[in-house]
Amino acid sequence: MTTQPTPSAALPDRPSWNVRLVRARDVQERDVIRLDGRWREVMDVYNNGDDPALQFGRDSTISHEIQAVLDRADDVWTALRFVVEEKCSGAEIETKVVGLFWCALLEVQAVEASSR
């Protein structure tokens, strides 16, 4: 017995997704980006002039990692903190901080405008 494909009109209404390119500086919290070949959820985005200590405290390891990116010699860096799903377990969420040139292009998942 063969199964007949379900016509798309019979499927529940759901959003369609697309991939767009955005500059690292324009990434927003909760965006899902492709980084190192994997889709990652962005937790925080910091650009020059932002102070991560306001969120994490002056003595936080995360604050120091983010500030190290922002303290580079020029003002063209963006720090992204994202979820590392393969290292998460139970209630523990593992994150990582990376520094990217602010105009580097990143793939971002986006809901198509017509499906909103």
CSV table of N, CA and C in Angstrom, one decimal:
chain,number,residue,atom,x,y,z
A,1,MET,N,0.8,-1.2,0.0
A,1,MET,CA,0.0,0.0,0.0
A,1,MET,C,0.9,1.2,0.0
A,2,THR,N,0.6,2.2,-0.9
A,2,THR,CA,1.4,3.4,-1.0
A,2,THR,C,0.6,4.5,-0.3
A,3,THR,N,1.4,5.4,0.3
A,3,THR,CA,0.8,6.6,0.9
A,3,THR,C,0.7,7.7,-0.1
A,4,GLN,N,-0.4,8.4,-0.2
A,4,GLN,CA,-0.6,9.5,-1.1
A,4,GLN,C,-0.1,10.8,-0.3
A,5,PRO,N,0.7,11.6,-1.0
A,5,PRO,CA,1.1,12.9,-0.3
A,5,PRO,C,-0.1,13.7,0.0
A,6,THR,N,0.0,14.4,1.1
A,6,THR,CA,-1.1,15.3,1.5
A,6,THR,C,-1.0,16.6,0.8
A,7,PRO,N,-2.1,17.1,0.1
A,7,PRO,CA,-2.0,18.4,-0.6
A,7,PRO,C,-1.6,19.5,0.4
A,8,SER,N,-0.8,20.4,0.0
A,8,SER,CA,-0.4,21.5,0.9
A,8,SER,C,-1.6,22.3,1.4
A,9,ALA,N,-2.7,22.4,0.7
A,9,ALA,CA,-3.8,23.1,1.2
A,9,ALA,C,-4.4,22.4,2.4
A,10,ALA,N,-4.2,21.1,2.6
A,10,ALA,CA,-4.8,20.4,3.7
A,10,ALA,C,-3.9,20.5,5.0
A,11,LEU,N,-2.7,21.0,4.8
A,11,LEU,CA,-1.8,21.2,6.0
A,11,LEU,C,-2.2,22.4,6.8
A,12,PRO,N,-2.0,22.3,8.1
A,12,PRO,CA,-2.4,23.4,9.0
A,12,PRO,C,-1.6,24.7,8.6
A,13,ASP,N,-2.2,25.8,8.7
A,13,ASP,CA,-1.5,27.1,8.4
A,13,ASP,C,-0.4,27.3,9.4
A,14,ARG,N,0.8,27.5,8.8
A,14,ARG,CA,2.0,27.7,9.6
A,14,ARG,C,2.9,28.7,8.9
A,15,PRO,N,3.8,29.3,9.6
A,15,PRO,CA,4.7,30.3,8.9
A,15,PRO,C,5.7,29.6,8.0
A,16,SER,N,6.1,30.3,7.0
A,16,SER,CA,7.2,29.9,6.1
A,16,SER,C,8.4,30.6,6.5
A,17,TRP,N,9.5,29.9,6.5
A,17,TRP,CA,10.8,30.5,6.9
A,17,TRP,C,11.7,30.7,5.7
A,18,ASN,N,12.6,31.6,5.8
A,18,ASN,CA,13.5,32.0,4.8
A,18,ASN,C,14.9,32.3,5.5
A,19,VAL,N,15.9,32.3,4.7
A,19,VAL,CA,17.2,32.7,5.2
A,19,VAL,C,17.6,34.0,4.6
A,20,ARG,N,18.0,35.0,5.4
A,20,ARG,CA,18.4,36.3,4.9
A,20,ARG,C,19.9,36.6,5.4
A,21,LEU,N,20.5,37.4,4.7
A,21,LEU,CA,21.9,37.8,5.1
A,21,LEU,C,21.8,39.2,5.8
A,22,VAL,N,22.4,39.3,7.0
A,22,VAL,CA,22.4,40.5,7.7
A,22,VAL,C,23.9,40.7,8.3
A,23,ARG,N,24.2,42.0,8.5
A,23,ARG,CA,25.5,42.3,9.1
A,23,ARG,C,25.5,41.9,10.5
A,24,ALA,N,26.7,41.5,11.0
A,24,ALA,CA,26.8,41.1,12.4
A,24,ALA,C,26.3,42.2,13.4
A,25,ARG,N,26.5,43.4,13.1
A,25,ARG,CA,26.1,44.5,13.9
A,25,ARG,C,24.5,44.6,14.0
A,26,ASP,N,23.8,44.0,13.0
A,26,ASP,CA,22.4,44.1,12.9
A,26,ASP,C,21.7,42.9,13.5
A,27,VAL,N,22.4,41.9,13.9
A,27,VAL,CA,21.8,40.7,14.5
A,27,VAL,C,21.1,41.2,15.8
A,28,GLN,N,20.0,40.5,16.1
A,28,GLN,CA,19.3,40.9,17.3
A,28,GLN,C,19.2,39.6,18.3
A,29,GLU,N,18.9,39.9,19.6
A,29,GLU,CA,18.7,38.9,20.5
A,29,GLU,C,17.6,38.0,20.0
A,30,ARG,N,17.7,36.7,20.2
A,30,ARG,CA,16.8,35.6,19.8
A,30,ARG,C,16.8,35.3,18.3
A,31,ASP,N,17.6,36.0,17.5
A,31,ASP,CA,17.8,35.6,16.2
A,31,ASP,C,18.4,34.2,16.1
A,32,VAL,N,18.2,33.4,15.1
A,32,VAL,CA,18.8,32.2,14.9
A,32,VAL,C,19.7,32.3,13.7
A,33,ILE,N,21.0,32.2,13.9
A,33,ILE,CA,22.0,32.5,12.9
A,33,ILE,C,22.8,31.2,12.6
A,34,ARG,N,23.4,31.1,11.4
A,34,ARG,CA,24.3,30.0,11.1
A,34,ARG,C,25.7,30.5,11.4
A,35,LEU,N,26.4,29.8,12.3
A,35,LEU,CA,27.7,30.1,12.7
A,35,LEU,C,28.5,28.8,12.7
A,36,ASP,N,29.6,28.7,12.0
A,36,ASP,CA,30.4,27.5,11.9
A,36,ASP,C,29.6,26.3,11.5
A,37,GLY,N,28.7,26.6,10.5
A,37,GLY,CA,28.0,25.5,9.9
A,37,GLY,C,26.8,25.0,10.8
A,38,ARG,N,26.5,25.6,11.9
A,38,ARG,CA,25.4,25.2,12.7
A,38,ARG,C,24.5,26.4,13.0
A,39,TRP,N,23.2,26.1,13.2
A,39,TRP,CA,22.2,27.1,13.6
A,39,TRP,C,22.3,27.3,15.0
A,40,ARG,N,22.5,28.6,15.4
A,40,ARG,CA,22.7,29.0,16.8
A,40,ARG,C,21.7,30.1,17.2
A,41,GLU,N,21.1,30.0,18.4
A,41,GLU,CA,20.2,31.0,19.0
A,41,GLU,C,21.1,32.1,19.7
A,42,VAL,N,20.9,33.3,19.2
A,42,VAL,CA,21.7,34.4,19.8
A,42,VAL,C,21.0,34.9,21.1
A,43,MET,N,21.8,34.9,22.2
A,43,MET,CA,21.3,35.4,23.5
A,43,MET,C,21.5,36.9,23.7
A,44,ASP,N,22.7,37.4,23.3
A,44,ASP,CA,23.0,38.8,23.5
A,44,ASP,C,23.8,39.3,22.3
A,45,VAL,N,23.7,40.6,22.0
A,45,VAL,CA,24.5,41.3,21.0
A,45,VAL,C,25.1,42.5,21.6
A,46,TYR,N,26.4,42.7,21.5
A,46,TYR,CA,27.0,43.9,22.1
A,46,TYR,C,27.9,44.6,21.0
A,47,ASN,N,27.7,45.9,20.9
A,47,ASN,CA,28.6,46.7,20.0
A,47,ASN,C,29.3,47.7,20.8
A,48,ASN,N,30.3,48.4,20.2
A,48,ASN,CA,31.0,49.4,20.9
A,48,ASN,C,30.1,50.4,21.6
A,49,GLY,N,30.5,50.7,22.9
A,49,GLY,CA,29.7,51.6,23.7
A,49,GLY,C,28.7,50.9,24.6
A,50,ASP,N,28.5,49.6,24.3
A,50,ASP,CA,27.6,48.8,25.2
A,50,ASP,C,28.5,48.3,26.4
A,51,ASP,N,27.8,48.1,27.6
A,51,ASP,CA,28.5,47.7,28.8
A,51,ASP,C,27.9,46.4,29.3
A,52,PRO,N,28.6,45.3,29.0
A,52,PRO,CA,28.0,44.0,29.4
A,52,PRO,C,28.0,43.8,30.9
A,53,ALA,N,28.7,44.6,31.7
A,53,ALA,CA,28.7,44.5,33.1
A,53,ALA,C,27.4,44.9,33.7
A,54,LEU,N,26.6,45.8,33.0
A,54,LEU,CA,25.3,46.1,33.5
A,54,LEU,C,24.4,44.9,33.5
A,55,GLN,N,24.6,43.9,32.7
A,55,GLN,CA,23.8,42.7,32.7
A,55,GLN,C,24.4,41.6,33.5
A,56,PHE,N,25.7,41.4,33.5
A,56,PHE,CA,26.3,40.3,34.1
A,56,PHE,C,27.2,40.6,35.3
A,57,GLY,N,27.5,41.9,35.6
A,57,GLY,CA,28.3,42.3,36.7
A,57,GLY,C,29.8,42.4,36.3
A,58,ARG,N,30.5,43.3,37.0
A,58,ARG,CA,31.9,43.5,36.7
A,58,ARG,C,32.8,42.3,36.8
A,59,ASP,N,32.5,41.4,37.7
A,59,ASP,CA,33.4,40.3,37.9
A,59,ASP,C,33.0,39.0,37.1
A,60,SER,N,32.0,39.1,36.3
A,60,SER,CA,31.5,38.0,35.5
A,60,SER,C,32.5,37.6,34.4
A,61,THR,N,32.7,36.3,34.2
A,61,THR,CA,33.5,35.8,33.1
A,61,THR,C,32.9,36.2,31.8
A,62,ILE,N,31.6,36.1,31.7
A,62,ILE,CA,31.0,36.5,30.4
A,62,ILE,C,31.2,38.0,30.1
A,63,SER,N,31.2,38.9,31.1
A,63,SER,CA,31.5,40.3,30.9
A,63,SER,C,32.9,40.5,30.4
A,64,HIS,N,33.8,39.8,31.0
A,64,HIS,CA,35.2,39.9,30.6
A,64,HIS,C,35.4,39.4,29.1
A,65,GLU,N,34.7,38.3,28.8
A,65,GLU,CA,34.8,37.8,27.4
A,65,GLU,C,34.3,38.8,26.4
A,66,ILE,N,33.1,39.3,26.7
A,66,ILE,CA,32.5,40.3,25.8
A,66,ILE,C,33.4,41.6,25.7
A,67,GLN,N,33.8,42.1,26.9
A,67,GLN,CA,34.6,43.3,26.9
A,67,GLN,C,35.9,43.1,26.1
A,68,ALA,N,36.5,41.9,26.1
A,68,ALA,CA,37.7,41.6,25.4
A,68,ALA,C,37.5,41.8,23.9
A,69,VAL,N,36.3,41.4,23.4
A,69,VAL,CA,36.0,41.7,22.0
A,69,VAL,C,35.9,43.2,21.7
A,70,LEU,N,35.1,43.8,22.6
A,70,LEU,CA,34.9,45.3,22.3
A,70,LEU,C,36.1,46.2,22.5
A,71,ASP,N,37.1,45.7,23.3
A,71,ASP,CA,38.2,46.5,23.6
A,71,ASP,C,39.3,46.4,22.5
A,72,ARG,N,39.1,45.7,21.4
A,72,ARG,CA,40.1,45.6,20.4
A,72,ARG,C,40.4,47.0,19.9
A,73,ALA,N,41.5,47.2,19.2
A,73,ALA,CA,42.1,48.5,18.8
A,73,ALA,C,41.1,49.4,18.0
A,74,ASP,N,40.2,48.8,17.2
A,74,ASP,CA,39.3,49.6,16.5
A,74,ASP,C,37.9,49.4,16.9
A,75,ASP,N,37.0,50.2,16.4
A,75,ASP,CA,35.6,50.2,16.8
A,75,ASP,C,34.7,49.4,15.9
A,76,VAL,N,35.2,48.3,15.3
A,76,VAL,CA,34.4,47.7,14.3
A,76,VAL,C,34.1,46.2,14.6
A,77,TRP,N,33.9,45.9,15.9
A,77,TRP,CA,33.7,44.6,16.4
A,77,TRP,C,32.3,44.5,17.1
A,78,THR,N,31.7,43.3,16.8
A,78,THR,CA,30.4,43.0,17.5
A,78,THR,C,30.6,41.7,18.3
A,79,ALA,N,30.2,41.7,19.5
A,79,ALA,CA,30.3,40.5,20.3
A,79,ALA,C,28.9,39.8,20.4
A,80,LEU,N,28.8,38.5,20.0
A,80,LEU,CA,27.6,37.7,20.1
A,80,LEU,C,27.8,36.6,21.1
A,81,ARG,N,26.8,36.5,22.0
A,81,ARG,CA,26.7,35.4,22.9
A,81,ARG,C,25.6,34.5,22.4
A,82,PHE,N,25.9,33.2,22.2
A,82,PHE,CA,24.9,32.3,21.7
A,82,PHE,C,24.9,31.0,22.4
A,83,VAL,N,23.8,30.2,22.2
A,83,VAL,CA,23.6,28.9,22.9
A,83,VAL,C,24.4,27.9,22.2
A,84,VAL,N,25.1,27.0,22.9
A,84,VAL,CA,25.8,25.9,22.4
A,84,VAL,C,25.0,24.7,22.7
A,85,GLU,N,24.0,24.3,21.9
A,85,GLU,CA,23.0,23.3,22.3
A,85,GLU,C,23.6,21.9,22.6
A,86,GLU,N,24.7,21.6,21.8
A,86,GLU,CA,25.2,20.2,22.0
A,86,GLU,C,25.9,20.1,23.4
A,87,LYS,N,26.1,21.2,24.1
A,87,LYS,CA,26.7,21.2,25.4
A,87,LYS,C,25.7,21.4,26.5
A,88,CYS,N,24.5,21.7,26.2
A,88,CYS,CA,23.4,21.9,27.2
A,88,CYS,C,22.9,20.6,27.7
A,89,SER,N,22.5,20.6,29.0
A,89,SER,CA,21.9,19.4,29.6
A,89,SER,C,21.0,19.8,30.7
A,90,GLY,N,19.8,19.3,30.7
A,90,GLY,CA,18.8,19.6,31.7
A,90,GLY,C,18.5,21.1,31.7
A,91,ALA,N,18.6,21.6,32.9
A,91,ALA,CA,18.4,23.1,33.1
A,91,ALA,C,19.6,23.9,32.8
A,92,GLU,N,20.7,23.3,32.5
A,92,GLU,CA,22.0,24.1,32.3
A,92,GLU,C,22.0,24.5,30.8
A,93,ILE,N,22.2,25.8,30.6
A,93,ILE,CA,22.4,26.3,29.2
A,93,ILE,C,23.8,26.7,29.1
A,94,GLU,N,24.5,26.2,28.1
A,94,GLU,CA,25.9,26.5,27.8
A,94,GLU,C,25.9,27.6,26.7
A,95,THR,N,26.7,28.6,26.9
A,95,THR,CA,26.8,29.7,25.9
A,95,THR,C,28.2,29.9,25.6
A,96,LYS,N,28.4,30.6,24.5
A,96,LYS,CA,29.8,31.0,24.0
A,96,LYS,C,29.7,32.4,23.5
A,97,VAL,N,30.9,33.1,23.6
A,97,VAL,CA,31.0,34.5,23.1
A,97,VAL,C,32.0,34.5,21.9
A,98,VAL,N,31.6,35.1,20.8
A,98,VAL,CA,32.4,35.3,19.7
A,98,VAL,C,32.5,36.7,19.3
A,99,GLY,N,33.6,37.1,18.7
A,99,GLY,CA,33.7,38.5,18.2
A,99,GLY,C,33.7,38.4,16.7
A,100,LEU,N,32.9,39.3,16.0
A,100,LEU,CA,32.8,39.3,14.6
A,100,LEU,C,33.0,40.7,14.1
A,101,PHE,N,33.7,40.9,12.9
A,101,PHE,CA,33.8,42.2,12.3
A,101,PHE,C,32.4,42.6,12.1
A,102,TRP,N,32.1,43.9,12.4
A,102,TRP,CA,30.7,44.3,12.5
A,102,TRP,C,29.9,44.2,11.1
A,103,CYS,N,30.7,44.3,10.0
A,103,CYS,CA,30.0,44.2,8.7
A,103,CYS,C,30.0,42.8,8.1
A,104,ALA,N,30.5,41.8,8.9
A,104,ALA,CA,30.5,40.4,8.4
A,104,ALA,C,29.0,40.0,8.1
A,105,LEU,N,28.8,39.3,7.0
A,105,LEU,CA,27.4,38.9,6.7
A,105,LEU,C,27.2,37.5,7.4
A,106,LEU,N,26.0,37.4,8.0
A,106,LEU,CA,25.6,36.2,8.6
A,106,LEU,C,24.2,35.8,8.1
A,107,GLU,N,24.0,34.5,8.0
A,107,GLU,CA,22.7,33.9,7.6
A,107,GLU,C,21.8,34.0,8.9
A,108,VAL,N,20.6,34.5,8.7
A,108,VAL,CA,19.6,34.6,9.8
A,108,VAL,C,18.3,34.0,9.3
A,109,GLN,N,17.7,33.1,10.2
A,109,GLN,CA,16.4,32.6,9.8
A,109,GLN,C,15.4,33.7,10.0
A,110,ALA,N,14.4,33.8,9.1
A,110,ALA,CA,13.4,34.9,9.2
A,110,ALA,C,12.1,34.3,8.7
A,111,VAL,N,11.0,34.7,9.3
A,111,VAL,CA,9.7,34.4,8.9
A,111,VAL,C,9.4,35.2,7.6
A,112,GLU,N,8.9,34.6,6.6
A,112,GLU,CA,8.5,35.3,5.4
A,112,GLU,C,7.4,36.3,5.7
A,113,ALA,N,7.4,37.5,5.1
A,113,ALA,CA,6.5,38.5,5.4
A,113,ALA,C,5.0,38.1,5.1
A,114,SER,N,4.9,37.3,4.0
A,114,SER,CA,3.5,36.9,3.6
A,114,SER,C,2.9,35.9,4.6
A,115,SER,N,3.7,35.3,5.4
A,115,SER,CA,3.1,34.2,6.3
A,115,SER,C,2.9,34.7,7.7
A,116,ARG,N,3.1,36.0,8.0
A,116,ARG,CA,2.9,36.5,9.3
A,116,ARG,C,1.4,36.7,9.6
